[in-house]
Amino acid sequence: MFDGKDILITGGTGSFGKEFIRTILACYKPRRLIVYSRDELKQFEMQQIYDQKCMRYFIGDVRDLSRLTMAMRGVDFVVHAAALKQVPAAEYNPMECIKTNVLGAQNVIEASIANDVERVIALSTDKAANPINLYGATKLCSDKLFVSANNIAGGCRTRFSVVRYGNVVGSRGSVIPLYRKLVSQGQPLPITDVRMTRFWITLQQGAVFVLKSLIRMQGGEIFVPKIPSSRIVDIAEAFAPGKQHIIIGIRPGEKLHEVMCPADDCHLTLEFESHYVICPAISFANTIYYHTDLIGAKGSPVPEGFEYSSGSNRWFLTIDEIKKLILSQNDAGDSIPDVHPSGVHHE
């Protein structure tokens, strides 16, 4: 599906972007693979690793509609990963977060429609479900924009969907690099609350799930992978067994547990073998039957009152599994991902 195609990823120099690029290059032969981001140094550093003939590096900001429209000329698929993601920074600089995460999302939509892009996937976050901080609120707004964009596409072929998942193991800003640094310095590990839980997904799983969602999507879906939860105290124990930790309390804008499929959306949620789909609450001009996706996989409605929460998740990682997961990330760059469209599995 991606061979000979033109693919653009916004925020392509981030942790996800690098893994997505690596996955595409390992499994497909695109005509052009375009990294669109605003940091020239990160692009220069990335070019030293990925300098294949198909690679293109465009300096630009998603806030700049004209530049974004120019960059998308001839593009078939867009993955929108650019965002301001730090919760405290968003609280302190709300309008900057809105400009990137909301207005930038609308720019991606308009540029995609203007260039008749075939499919667009926007990355979301568990913080967009029942948000309590500005970052989550902007991503919820972004999700709504991308879903509703299927109604404003008019006669063009462009279809929009969203992928929502939890914390990424080892990504910049996650707790794991912080804990690794503190352990190397012999310092105690901070814990916000002993009850806290989070969803976890690896960079490779995230990249593969986005690719599979591009293959499955009909337009308007929010794709949510089935992934494990972990307790923050178990993560600390995996890094520093038997060591004393510091309880620092929940920071502003944090939750005890994250949610990816809210109970209020249970009437819209379908369960597939490897993931959930939250169907759009609004109607489109063309009727879409989301119970069967484009590869023929079938989903079933979830029970009344269903909520997919990191606290009530049926799949929790043990301390030993967390240790293996952390160690596996050191060798992740050597493995070739499986991008068969059957989904992200967890055998």
Tab-separated table of C-alpha atoms in Angstrom:
chain	number	residue	atom	x	y	z
A	1	MET	CA	0.000	0.000	0.000
A	2	PHE	CA	2.859	2.383	0.756
A	3	ASP	CA	5.254	1.326	-2.005
A	4	GLY	CA	5.740	4.101	-4.558
A	5	LYS	CA	3.683	6.529	-2.462
A	6	ASP	CA	4.481	9.955	-1.021
A	7	ILE	CA	4.214	10.107	2.777
A	8	LEU	CA	4.588	13.180	4.995
A	9	ILE	CA	4.918	13.227	8.773
A	10	THR	CA	4.632	16.431	10.765
A	11	GLY	CA	6.863	16.577	13.818
A	12	GLY	CA	8.985	13.976	12.065
A	13	THR	CA	12.134	14.555	14.139
A	14	GLY	CA	10.446	13.530	17.407
A	15	SER	CA	10.707	10.125	19.071
A	16	PHE	CA	7.658	8.776	17.256
A	17	GLY	CA	8.685	10.336	13.950
A	18	LYS	CA	12.085	8.660	13.950
A	19	GLU	CA	10.583	5.248	14.706
A	20	PHE	CA	7.869	5.752	12.092
A	21	ILE	CA	10.501	6.643	9.470
A	22	ARG	CA	12.594	3.603	10.445
A	23	THR	CA	9.540	1.340	10.178
A	24	ILE	CA	8.520	2.639	6.761
A	25	LEU	CA	12.048	2.291	5.384
A	26	ALA	CA	12.373	-1.242	6.784
A	27	CYS	CA	9.133	-2.502	5.280
A	28	TYR	CA	8.243	-0.409	2.230
A	29	LYS	CA	9.692	1.497	-0.704
A	30	PRO	CA	7.988	4.904	-0.733
A	31	ARG	CA	8.632	7.364	-3.546
A	32	ARG	CA	9.063	10.228	-1.069
A	33	LEU	CA	9.214	10.194	2.715
A	34	ILE	CA	8.904	13.774	3.930
A	35	VAL	CA	9.942	14.943	7.390
A	36	TYR	CA	8.181	18.220	8.186
A	37	SER	CA	9.380	19.941	11.359
A	38	ARG	CA	10.672	23.266	12.631
A	39	ASP	CA	14.037	22.296	14.198
A	40	GLU	CA	16.901	22.505	11.712
A	41	LEU	CA	19.438	20.922	14.080
A	42	LYS	CA	17.266	17.865	14.679
A	43	GLN	CA	16.725	17.542	10.934
A	44	PHE	CA	20.485	17.762	10.313
A	45	GLU	CA	21.135	15.064	12.911
A	46	MET	CA	18.388	12.883	11.466
A	47	GLN	CA	19.837	13.216	7.959
A	48	GLN	CA	23.046	11.596	9.195
A	49	ILE	CA	21.026	8.469	9.975
A	50	TYR	CA	18.332	8.502	7.281
A	51	ASP	CA	19.796	9.706	3.992
A	52	GLN	CA	18.016	7.356	1.600
A	53	LYS	CA	17.101	8.660	-1.837
A	54	CYS	CA	13.411	8.883	-0.921
A	55	MET	CA	14.016	11.099	2.117
A	56	ARG	CA	13.013	14.770	2.075
A	57	TYR	CA	13.470	17.266	4.913
A	58	PHE	CA	11.224	20.335	5.005
A	59	ILE	CA	11.666	23.072	7.592
A	60	GLY	CA	8.246	24.344	8.577
A	61	ASP	CA	5.745	24.840	11.379
A	62	VAL	CA	2.196	23.472	11.422
A	63	ARG	CA	1.139	27.001	12.371
A	64	ASP	CA	2.162	28.096	8.849
A	65	LEU	CA	-0.656	27.076	6.503
A	66	SER	CA	0.997	28.241	3.279
A	67	ARG	CA	4.228	26.350	3.972
A	68	LEU	CA	2.287	23.259	5.019
A	69	THR	CA	0.191	23.403	1.849
A	70	MET	CA	3.325	23.657	-0.263
A	71	ALA	CA	4.962	20.722	1.524
A	72	MET	CA	1.955	18.472	0.891
A	73	ARG	CA	1.971	18.818	-2.897
A	74	GLY	CA	1.619	15.353	-4.415
A	75	VAL	CA	1.429	13.645	-1.005
A	76	ASP	CA	-0.732	10.519	-0.608
A	77	PHE	CA	-0.596	9.939	3.150
A	78	VAL	CA	-0.080	12.304	6.095
A	79	VAL	CA	0.715	11.395	9.695
A	80	HIS	CA	0.236	14.366	11.996
A	81	ALA	CA	2.540	13.919	14.998
A	82	ALA	CA	3.553	17.548	15.670
A	83	ALA	CA	2.317	18.885	19.005
A	84	LEU	CA	3.257	20.713	22.168
A	85	LYS	CA	3.022	17.877	24.702
A	86	GLN	CA	4.410	18.993	28.059
A	87	VAL	CA	1.541	19.407	30.511
A	88	PRO	CA	3.181	22.056	32.782
A	89	ALA	CA	4.426	24.066	29.781
A	90	ALA	CA	0.920	24.048	28.288
A	91	GLU	CA	-0.562	25.309	31.554
A	92	TYR	CA	1.970	28.148	31.684
A	93	ASN	CA	1.784	28.991	27.948
A	94	PRO	CA	-1.821	28.140	27.032
A	95	MET	CA	-2.120	30.192	23.862
A	96	GLU	CA	1.080	28.717	22.409
A	97	CYS	CA	-0.295	25.230	22.998
A	98	ILE	CA	-3.582	26.197	21.346
A	99	LYS	CA	-1.792	27.683	18.321
A	100	THR	CA	0.095	24.450	17.673
A	101	ASN	CA	-2.318	21.745	18.803
A	102	VAL	CA	-5.613	23.283	17.666
A	103	LEU	CA	-4.887	25.850	14.964
A	104	GLY	CA	-2.059	23.660	13.667
A	105	ALA	CA	-4.465	20.722	13.421
A	106	GLN	CA	-6.872	22.815	11.369
A	107	ASN	CA	-3.989	23.846	9.096
A	108	VAL	CA	-3.103	20.187	8.505
A	109	ILE	CA	-6.735	19.513	7.601
A	110	GLU	CA	-6.973	22.442	5.179
A	111	ALA	CA	-3.613	21.681	3.536
A	112	SER	CA	-4.572	17.995	3.143
A	113	ILE	CA	-7.882	18.839	1.481
A	114	ALA	CA	-6.250	21.460	-0.751
A	115	ASN	CA	-3.791	18.814	-2.009
A	116	ASP	CA	-6.336	15.960	-2.256
A	117	VAL	CA	-4.296	13.808	0.144
A	118	GLU	CA	-5.757	10.305	0.282
A	119	ARG	CA	-5.563	9.514	4.018
A	120	VAL	CA	-4.594	11.449	7.137
A	121	ILE	CA	-3.950	10.020	10.600
A	122	ALA	CA	-3.593	12.354	13.586
A	123	LEU	CA	-1.858	11.212	16.764
A	124	SER	CA	-3.809	11.781	19.952
A	125	THR	CA	-3.232	10.924	23.606
A	126	ASP	CA	-5.003	9.290	26.530
A	127	LYS	CA	-5.073	12.763	28.093
A	128	ALA	CA	-7.651	13.795	25.460
A	129	ALA	CA	-10.270	11.555	27.095
A	130	ASN	CA	-12.101	13.469	29.849
A	131	PRO	CA	-9.287	16.065	29.929
A	132	ILE	CA	-8.378	17.932	33.103
A	133	ASN	CA	-5.423	19.890	31.713
A	134	LEU	CA	-4.965	22.258	28.788
A	135	TYR	CA	-2.820	19.851	26.805
A	136	GLY	CA	-5.527	17.184	26.966
A	137	ALA	CA	-8.204	19.743	26.106
A	138	THR	CA	-6.313	20.881	23.005
A	139	LYS	CA	-5.841	17.295	21.859
A	140	LEU	CA	-9.533	16.561	22.386
A	141	CYS	CA	-10.298	19.617	20.268
A	142	SER	CA	-7.832	18.342	17.657
A	143	ASP	CA	-9.531	14.923	17.663
A	144	LYS	CA	-12.904	16.572	17.073
A	145	LEU	CA	-11.487	18.652	14.224
A	146	PHE	CA	-10.043	15.620	12.441
A	147	VAL	CA	-13.205	13.567	12.833
A	148	SER	CA	-15.459	16.367	11.592
A	149	ALA	CA	-13.047	17.115	8.716
A	150	ASN	CA	-14.541	14.140	6.887
A	151	ASN	CA	-17.670	16.256	6.420
A	152	ILE	CA	-15.860	19.255	4.961
A	153	ALA	CA	-13.706	17.297	2.519
A	154	GLY	CA	-16.461	17.683	-0.061
A	155	GLY	CA	-15.804	15.886	-3.331
A	156	CYS	CA	-12.110	15.264	-2.693
A	157	ARG	CA	-10.878	11.822	-1.645
A	158	THR	CA	-9.305	12.903	1.648
A	159	ARG	CA	-10.280	10.902	4.725
A	160	PHE	CA	-9.257	11.652	8.310
A	161	SER	CA	-8.901	9.407	11.369
A	162	VAL	CA	-7.203	9.518	14.771
A	163	VAL	CA	-4.938	7.162	16.724
A	164	ARG	CA	-5.032	7.477	20.517
A	165	TYR	CA	-2.630	5.692	22.849
A	166	GLY	CA	-0.859	6.078	26.200
A	167	ASN	CA	2.640	6.789	27.440
A	168	VAL	CA	5.464	5.712	25.150
A	169	VAL	CA	8.267	3.683	26.729
A	170	GLY	CA	11.546	5.577	26.499
A	171	SER	CA	10.247	8.623	24.619
A	172	ARG	CA	11.619	12.027	25.523
A	173	GLY	CA	9.820	13.395	28.570
A	174	SER	CA	8.638	9.990	29.819
A	175	VAL	CA	9.442	8.732	33.317
A	176	ILE	CA	11.799	5.972	32.134
A	177	PRO	CA	14.670	8.197	30.873
A	178	LEU	CA	14.293	10.243	34.082
A	179	TYR	CA	14.469	7.148	36.294
A	180	ARG	CA	17.439	5.804	34.337
A	181	LYS	CA	19.314	9.060	34.880
A	182	LEU	CA	18.497	9.249	38.590
A	183	VAL	CA	19.532	5.626	39.174
A	184	SER	CA	22.892	6.267	37.469
A	185	GLN	CA	23.395	9.218	39.826
A	186	GLY	CA	22.446	7.184	42.882
A	187	GLN	CA	19.443	9.382	43.657
A	188	PRO	CA	16.049	8.220	45.001
A	189	LEU	CA	13.191	7.959	42.517
A	190	PRO	CA	10.215	10.345	42.803
A	191	ILE	CA	6.721	8.850	42.847
A	192	THR	CA	3.707	11.093	42.443
A	193	ASP	CA	1.189	8.737	44.069
A	194	VAL	CA	1.450	5.056	44.990
A	195	ARG	CA	-1.994	4.424	43.441
A	196	MET	CA	-1.089	5.925	40.043
A	197	THR	CA	-1.310	3.781	36.884
A	198	ARG	CA	-0.538	4.440	33.239
A	199	PHE	CA	-0.964	2.778	29.847
A	200	TRP	CA	2.316	1.844	28.142
A	201	ILE	CA	3.254	1.243	24.520
A	202	THR	CA	6.660	0.977	22.847
A	203	LEU	CA	7.727	3.313	20.072
A	204	GLN	CA	7.765	0.415	17.622
A	205	GLN	CA	4.261	-0.711	18.609
A	206	GLY	CA	3.029	2.859	18.217
A	207	ALA	CA	4.531	3.253	14.750
A	208	VAL	CA	3.194	-0.116	13.580
A	209	PHE	CA	-0.256	0.615	14.982
A	210	VAL	CA	-0.395	3.930	13.089
A	211	LEU	CA	0.555	2.185	9.842
A	212	LYS	CA	-2.069	-0.507	10.386
A	213	SER	CA	-4.671	2.137	11.191
A	214	LEU	CA	-3.856	3.873	7.891
A	215	ILE	CA	-4.586	0.577	6.150
A	216	ARG	CA	-7.824	-0.057	8.088
A	217	MET	CA	-9.310	3.434	8.229
A	218	GLN	CA	-12.520	4.483	6.492
A	219	GLY	CA	-12.608	7.990	7.955
A	220	GLY	CA	-13.836	9.304	11.287
A	221	GLU	CA	-12.552	6.526	13.564
A	222	ILE	CA	-10.509	6.966	16.720
A	223	PHE	CA	-8.291	3.883	16.912
A	224	VAL	CA	-7.217	2.749	20.397
A	225	PRO	CA	-4.762	-0.178	20.772
A	226	LYS	CA	-5.092	-2.805	23.482
A	227	ILE	CA	-1.968	-2.201	25.549
A	228	PRO	CA	-0.858	-2.988	29.103
A	229	SER	CA	-1.021	-0.834	32.199
A	230	SER	CA	1.607	-0.517	34.901
A	231	ARG	CA	1.723	0.904	38.399
A	232	ILE	CA	4.178	3.739	38.890
A	233	VAL	CA	5.488	2.018	42.049
A	234	ASP	CA	6.247	-1.120	39.995
A	235	ILE	CA	8.209	0.925	37.456
A	236	ALA	CA	10.274	2.439	40.275
A	237	GLU	CA	10.808	-1.018	41.778
A	238	ALA	CA	11.953	-2.369	38.406
A	239	PHE	CA	14.627	0.336	38.230
A	240	ALA	CA	15.720	0.319	41.863
A	241	PRO	CA	14.635	-2.875	43.666
A	242	GLY	CA	14.217	-2.454	47.391
A	243	LYS	CA	15.293	1.181	47.352
A	244	GLN	CA	13.448	3.972	49.141
A	245	HIS	CA	11.414	6.309	46.954
A	246	ILE	CA	10.163	9.853	47.444
A	247	ILE	CA	6.422	10.593	47.298
A	248	ILE	CA	6.076	14.014	45.667
A	249	GLY	CA	2.305	14.182	45.144
A	250	ILE	CA	0.238	14.538	41.985
A	251	ARG	CA	1.307	17.492	39.883
A	252	PRO	CA	-1.166	20.019	38.446
A	253	GLY	CA	-3.100	18.544	35.532
A	254	GLU	CA	-2.302	14.907	36.378
A	255	LYS	CA	-4.767	12.050	36.943
A	256	LEU	CA	-4.411	8.952	39.087
A	257	HIS	CA	-5.491	6.812	36.120
A	258	GLU	CA	-5.663	7.573	32.410
A	259	VAL	CA	-8.632	6.760	30.178
A	260	MET	CA	-8.608	6.053	26.442
A	261	CYS	CA	-12.227	5.015	25.863
A	262	PRO	CA	-14.512	7.026	28.168
A	263	ALA	CA	-17.697	5.470	29.535
A	264	ASP	CA	-19.647	8.335	27.960
A	265	ASP	CA	-18.538	7.009	24.544
A	266	CYS	CA	-19.376	3.353	25.216
A	267	HIS	CA	-22.349	3.495	22.827
A	268	LEU	CA	-19.915	4.509	20.079
A	269	THR	CA	-17.139	2.031	20.902
A	270	LEU	CA	-16.426	-1.218	19.047
A	271	GLU	CA	-14.035	-3.923	20.205
A	272	PHE	CA	-11.766	-5.648	17.683
A	273	GLU	CA	-9.234	-8.393	18.388
A	274	SER	CA	-6.284	-6.065	18.927
A	275	HIS	CA	-7.874	-2.649	19.399
A	276	TYR	CA	-10.964	-0.537	19.994
A	277	VAL	CA	-12.605	1.904	17.598
A	278	ILE	CA	-14.553	4.920	18.827
A	279	CYS	CA	-16.987	5.731	16.046
A	280	PRO	CA	-17.899	9.354	15.269
A	281	ALA	CA	-20.849	10.840	17.127
A	282	ILE	CA	-21.814	12.867	14.056
A	283	SER	CA	-23.226	11.607	10.777
A	284	PHE	CA	-21.385	11.887	7.474
A	285	ALA	CA	-22.821	12.401	3.998
A	286	ASN	CA	-21.859	8.825	3.096
A	287	THR	CA	-22.925	6.079	5.488
A	288	ILE	CA	-19.950	4.127	6.862
A	289	TYR	CA	-20.311	0.750	8.598
A	290	TYR	CA	-17.466	0.687	11.097
A	291	HIS	CA	-18.265	-2.830	12.368
A	292	THR	CA	-16.148	-4.144	9.477
A	293	ASP	CA	-12.935	-2.333	8.547
A	294	LEU	CA	-11.185	-2.145	5.171
A	295	ILE	CA	-9.268	-5.409	5.689
A	296	GLY	CA	-12.412	-7.309	6.691
A	297	ALA	CA	-11.825	-7.425	10.458
A	298	LYS	CA	-15.068	-7.335	12.432
A	299	GLY	CA	-15.787	-5.496	15.675
A	300	SER	CA	-18.521	-5.832	18.283
A	301	PRO	CA	-20.181	-3.213	20.508
A	302	VAL	CA	-18.727	-2.983	24.018
A	303	PRO	CA	-20.996	-3.521	27.054
A	304	GLU	CA	-23.016	-0.656	28.529
A	305	GLY	CA	-20.867	1.440	30.847
A	306	PHE	CA	-17.585	0.136	29.394
A	307	GLU	CA	-14.534	2.289	30.116
A	308	TYR	CA	-10.972	1.553	29.005
A	309	SER	CA	-8.934	2.882	31.935
A	310	SER	CA	-5.357	2.207	33.004
A	311	GLY	CA	-6.666	1.548	36.528
A	312	SER	CA	-9.222	-1.107	35.572
A	313	ASN	CA	-7.330	-2.570	32.607
A	314	ARG	CA	-7.305	-6.395	32.605
A	315	TRP	CA	-3.673	-6.432	31.420
A	316	PHE	CA	-1.070	-5.239	33.949
A	317	LEU	CA	2.682	-5.649	33.580
A	318	THR	CA	4.549	-7.428	36.364
A	319	ILE	CA	7.817	-5.991	37.675
A	320	ASP	CA	9.771	-8.631	35.723
A	321	GLU	CA	7.858	-7.750	32.543
A	322	ILE	CA	8.644	-4.072	33.086
A	323	LYS	CA	12.354	-4.916	33.421
A	324	LYS	CA	12.265	-6.895	30.170
A	325	LEU	CA	10.377	-4.089	28.434
A	326	ILE	CA	12.952	-1.507	29.511
A	327	LEU	CA	15.850	-3.739	28.425
A	328	SER	CA	14.180	-4.499	25.094
A	329	GLN	CA	14.222	-0.837	24.157
A	330	ASN	CA	18.010	-0.889	24.040
A	331	ASP	CA	17.849	-3.346	21.128
A	332	ALA	CA	14.676	-2.042	19.470
A	333	GLY	CA	16.575	-0.462	16.588
A	334	ASP	CA	17.886	-3.863	15.499
A	335	SER	CA	14.496	-5.510	15.011
A	336	ILE	CA	12.316	-5.414	11.926
A	337	PRO	CA	8.710	-4.554	12.837
A	338	ASP	CA	5.748	-6.625	11.707
A	339	VAL	CA	3.338	-4.387	9.829
A	340	HIS	CA	0.874	-7.003	8.708
A	341	PRO	CA	-2.500	-5.250	9.065
A	342	SER	CA	-3.857	-7.738	11.602
A	343	GLY	CA	-3.124	-5.418	14.517
A	344	VAL	CA	-0.837	-4.994	17.513
A	345	HIS	CA	-0.794	-8.280	19.383
A	346	HIS	CA	0.300	-9.067	22.907
A	347	GLU	CA	0.908	-12.799	23.094
